[in-house]
XYZ file of C-alpha atoms in Angstrom:
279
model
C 116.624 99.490 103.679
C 116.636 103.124 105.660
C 114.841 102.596 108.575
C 114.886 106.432 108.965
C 112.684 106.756 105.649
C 108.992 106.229 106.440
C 106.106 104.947 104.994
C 102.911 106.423 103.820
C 99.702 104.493 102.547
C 97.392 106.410 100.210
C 93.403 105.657 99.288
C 92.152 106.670 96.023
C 95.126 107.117 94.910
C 94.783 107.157 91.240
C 93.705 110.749 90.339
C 92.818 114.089 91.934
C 93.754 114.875 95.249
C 95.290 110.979 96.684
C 97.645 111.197 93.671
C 98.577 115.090 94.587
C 99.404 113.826 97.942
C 101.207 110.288 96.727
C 103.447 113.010 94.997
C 104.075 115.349 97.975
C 104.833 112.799 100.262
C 107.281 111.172 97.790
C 108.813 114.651 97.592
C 109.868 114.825 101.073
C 111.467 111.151 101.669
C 108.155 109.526 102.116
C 107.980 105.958 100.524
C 104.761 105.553 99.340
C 101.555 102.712 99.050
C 99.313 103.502 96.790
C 96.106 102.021 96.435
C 93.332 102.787 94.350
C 91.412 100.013 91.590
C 92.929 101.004 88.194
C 96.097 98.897 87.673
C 97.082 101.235 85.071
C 96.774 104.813 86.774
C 99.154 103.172 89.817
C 101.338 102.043 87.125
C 101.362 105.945 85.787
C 101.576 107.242 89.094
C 104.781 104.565 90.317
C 106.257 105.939 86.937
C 105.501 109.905 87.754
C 107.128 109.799 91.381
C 110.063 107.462 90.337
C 110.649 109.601 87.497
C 111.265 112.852 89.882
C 112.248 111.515 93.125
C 114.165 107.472 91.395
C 115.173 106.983 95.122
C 111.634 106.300 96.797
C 110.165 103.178 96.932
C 106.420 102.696 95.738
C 103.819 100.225 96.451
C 101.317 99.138 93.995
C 98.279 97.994 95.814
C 95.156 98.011 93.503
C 92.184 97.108 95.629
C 88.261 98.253 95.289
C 88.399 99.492 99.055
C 84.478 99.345 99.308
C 84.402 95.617 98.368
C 83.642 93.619 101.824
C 87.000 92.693 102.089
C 88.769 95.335 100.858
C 90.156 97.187 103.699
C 91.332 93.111 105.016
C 93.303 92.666 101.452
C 94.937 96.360 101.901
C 96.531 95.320 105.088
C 97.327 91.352 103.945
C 99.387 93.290 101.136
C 101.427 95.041 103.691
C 102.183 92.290 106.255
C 103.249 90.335 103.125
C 105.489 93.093 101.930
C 106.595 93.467 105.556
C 105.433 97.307 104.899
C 105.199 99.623 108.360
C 102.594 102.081 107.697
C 103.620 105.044 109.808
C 100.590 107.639 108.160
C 97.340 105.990 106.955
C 95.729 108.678 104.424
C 92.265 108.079 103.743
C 91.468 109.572 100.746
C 89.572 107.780 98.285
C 85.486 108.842 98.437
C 82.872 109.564 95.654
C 79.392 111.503 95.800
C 75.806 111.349 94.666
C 73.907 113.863 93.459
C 69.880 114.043 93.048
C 67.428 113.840 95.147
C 67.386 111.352 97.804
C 63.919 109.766 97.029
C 65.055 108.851 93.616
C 68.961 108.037 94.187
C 67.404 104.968 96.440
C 69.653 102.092 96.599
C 72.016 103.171 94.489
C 73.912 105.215 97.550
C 74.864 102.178 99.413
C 78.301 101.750 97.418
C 79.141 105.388 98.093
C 78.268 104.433 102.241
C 80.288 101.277 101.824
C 83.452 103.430 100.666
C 82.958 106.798 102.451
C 81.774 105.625 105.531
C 82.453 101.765 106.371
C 85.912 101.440 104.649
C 87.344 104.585 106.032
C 85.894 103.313 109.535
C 87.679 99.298 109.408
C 90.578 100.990 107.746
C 91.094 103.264 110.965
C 90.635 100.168 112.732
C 92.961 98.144 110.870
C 96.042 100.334 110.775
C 95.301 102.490 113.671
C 94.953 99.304 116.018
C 98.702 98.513 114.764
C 99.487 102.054 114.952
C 98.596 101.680 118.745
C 100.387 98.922 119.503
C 103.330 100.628 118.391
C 102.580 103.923 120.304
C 102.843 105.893 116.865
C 101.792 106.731 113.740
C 99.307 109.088 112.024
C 95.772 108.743 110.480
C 94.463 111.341 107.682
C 90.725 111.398 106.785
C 89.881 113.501 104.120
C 86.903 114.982 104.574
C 84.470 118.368 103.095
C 82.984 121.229 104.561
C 79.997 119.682 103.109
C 79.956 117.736 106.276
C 79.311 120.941 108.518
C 75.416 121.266 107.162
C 72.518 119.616 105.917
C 73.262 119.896 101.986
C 69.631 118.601 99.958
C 70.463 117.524 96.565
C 73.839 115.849 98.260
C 72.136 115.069 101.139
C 73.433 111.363 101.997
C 77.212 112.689 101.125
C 77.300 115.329 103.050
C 75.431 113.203 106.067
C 78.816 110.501 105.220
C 81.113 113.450 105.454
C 79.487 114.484 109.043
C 80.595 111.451 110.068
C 83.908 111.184 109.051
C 84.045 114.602 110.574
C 82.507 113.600 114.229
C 84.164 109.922 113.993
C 87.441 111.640 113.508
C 87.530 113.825 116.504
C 86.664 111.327 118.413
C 89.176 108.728 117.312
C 91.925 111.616 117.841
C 91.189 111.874 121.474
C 90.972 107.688 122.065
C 94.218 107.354 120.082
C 96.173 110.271 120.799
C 97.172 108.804 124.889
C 98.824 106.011 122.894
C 100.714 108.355 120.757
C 99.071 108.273 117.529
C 97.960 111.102 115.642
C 94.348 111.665 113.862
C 93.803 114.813 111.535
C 90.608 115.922 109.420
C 90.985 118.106 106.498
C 87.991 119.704 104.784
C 87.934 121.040 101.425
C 85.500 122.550 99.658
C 84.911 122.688 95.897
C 87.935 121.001 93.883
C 89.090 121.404 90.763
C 88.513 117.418 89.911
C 86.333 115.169 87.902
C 83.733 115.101 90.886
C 80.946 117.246 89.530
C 80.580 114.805 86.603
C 81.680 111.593 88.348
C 78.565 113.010 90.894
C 75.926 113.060 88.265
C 76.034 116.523 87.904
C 74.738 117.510 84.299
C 74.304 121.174 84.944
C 77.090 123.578 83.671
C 76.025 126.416 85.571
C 76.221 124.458 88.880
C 79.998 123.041 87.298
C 80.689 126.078 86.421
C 80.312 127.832 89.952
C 81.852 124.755 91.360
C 85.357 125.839 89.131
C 85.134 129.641 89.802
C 85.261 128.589 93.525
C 87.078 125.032 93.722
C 90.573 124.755 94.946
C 93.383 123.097 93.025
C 94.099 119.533 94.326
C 97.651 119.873 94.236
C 96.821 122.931 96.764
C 94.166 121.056 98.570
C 97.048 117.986 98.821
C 99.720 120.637 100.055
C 97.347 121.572 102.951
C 96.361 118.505 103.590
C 100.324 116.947 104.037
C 101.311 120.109 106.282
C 97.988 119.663 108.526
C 99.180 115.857 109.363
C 102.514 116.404 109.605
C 101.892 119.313 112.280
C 99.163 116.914 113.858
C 96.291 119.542 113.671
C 93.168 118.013 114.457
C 90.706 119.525 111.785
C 91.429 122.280 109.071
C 89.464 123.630 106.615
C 91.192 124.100 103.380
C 91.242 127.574 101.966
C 90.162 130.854 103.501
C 87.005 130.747 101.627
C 86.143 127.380 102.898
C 86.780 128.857 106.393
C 84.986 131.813 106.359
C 81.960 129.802 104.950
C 82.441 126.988 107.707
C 81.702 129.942 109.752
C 79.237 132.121 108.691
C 77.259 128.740 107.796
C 77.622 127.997 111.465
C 76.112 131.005 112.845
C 72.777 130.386 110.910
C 69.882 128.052 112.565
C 70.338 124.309 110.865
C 66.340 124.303 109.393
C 67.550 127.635 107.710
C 70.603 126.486 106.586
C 69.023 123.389 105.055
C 66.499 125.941 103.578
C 69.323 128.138 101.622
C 71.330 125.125 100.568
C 68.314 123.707 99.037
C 67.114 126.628 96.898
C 70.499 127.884 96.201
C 71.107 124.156 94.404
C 67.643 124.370 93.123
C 68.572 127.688 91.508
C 71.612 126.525 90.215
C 70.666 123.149 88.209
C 67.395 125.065 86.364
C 69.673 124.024 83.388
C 69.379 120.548 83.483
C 68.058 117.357 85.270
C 70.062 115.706 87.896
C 70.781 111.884 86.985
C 72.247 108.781 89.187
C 76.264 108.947 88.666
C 78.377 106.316 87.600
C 79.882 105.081 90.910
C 82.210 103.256 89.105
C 84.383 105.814 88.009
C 85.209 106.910 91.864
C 88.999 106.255 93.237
């Protein structure tokens, strides 16, 4: 083995922007661990980056990371693969749309994996990371996360917190030498809308004309981590509106996000998403 080559491990891994990444990495001498629940789409994925780059190695680890003992089973599967993870990507996520009243209950699962998995997977591999005095964390994050968003109101409020909880894990990790970045995108050009709930095509519609590819939002998302930025906000457009929206008081923030979404979904009726179909 090449103990120059390190090792990457990748959440939600099995389509959009965790695959982009599995690829990237792969591309530049990473060797990769996948994870993600579909045994299949790792199996497609292992085949994809062996196909371009046959001298990588690649970890199947499929795993339902919001399960209560998900993030424990990730990190049995390296120590029994004697696998170093030197960058911990935490990508894998889903979202709810509707309104909160009526979504009830069925947001836990979408707290479980955006919230409590990311947080004992930090734990987990940054803990190890720190006893090493190196390594990397990447939380994927959205600018959706920067202001009260109704209609997406308890995704955006798990996407403040990655935000929040990964400053401040930067600054208790980085005197041991390990590195924690944030990366925000905006819209992507992904199955989210409809993996969301999101019936209306004039809301999916807007969401294309002003998404960013996820092999672009991957691309940003790899150089960030490797440069050890602490936050970045993927795509001028996403900046600019991190900013603007910043400058506004919250209450009338919260105002213009609601009727702007309110606007936008006249078309149709918002309905509980499939969770299932998340990374």
């Amino acid at each position: 083995m090449n103990d120059n080559v390190k090792t990457a491990l990748v959440t939600g891994a099995s389509q959009g922007v965790g695959r982009e990444i599995s690829l990237i990495l792969a591309g530049k001498g990473w060797d990769v661990i996948v994870v993600a629940r579909s045994v299949d789409k790792l199996a497609a994925l292992k085949k994809d980056i062996l196909q371009d780059f046959p001298d990588r190695k690649v970890y199947e680890c499929p795993c339902d990371l919001a399960s209560s003992d998900g993030p424990e089973k990730i990190m049995d599967f390296c120590t029994q693969n004697s696998l170093t993870v030197d960058l911990l990507i935490n990508n894998a996520g889903c979202g709810l749309f509707g309104e909160s009243v009526e979504l009830g209950d069925s947001v836990i699962p979408m707290l479980n994996l955006n919230v409590t998995a990311l947080t004992r997977m930090c734990a987990l591999f940054g803990k190890a990371m720190k006893e090493r005095g190196l390594g990397s964390i990447l939380n994927i994050g959205s600018i959706a996360g920067n202001q009260p968003s109704s209609y997406f109101a308890s995704y955006a409020a798990t996407k403040s917190y990655v935000f929040n909880y990964s400053l401040a894990l930067r600054h208790e990790l980085g005197q041991y030498g390990v590195n924690v970045t944030l990366v925000q995108p905006g819209y992507i050009r992904t199955a989210f809308d409809n993996q969301c709930g999101i019936t209306s095509e004039k809301y999916k519609k807007f969401s294309y004309n002003n998404g960013m590819t996820a092999r672009a939002v991957a691309k940003c998302a790899v150089k960030s981590v490797l440069a050890k930025r602490s936050y970045v906000r993927a795509g001028i457009r996403n900046k600019l509106i991190a900013f603007f929206c910043g400058m506004l008081p919250r209450n009338f923030l919260a105002w213009v996000m609601a009727n702007s979404v309110r606007n936008m979904t006249k078309d149709s009726k918002p309905q509980v998403a499939d969770t299932s179909k998340s990374n």
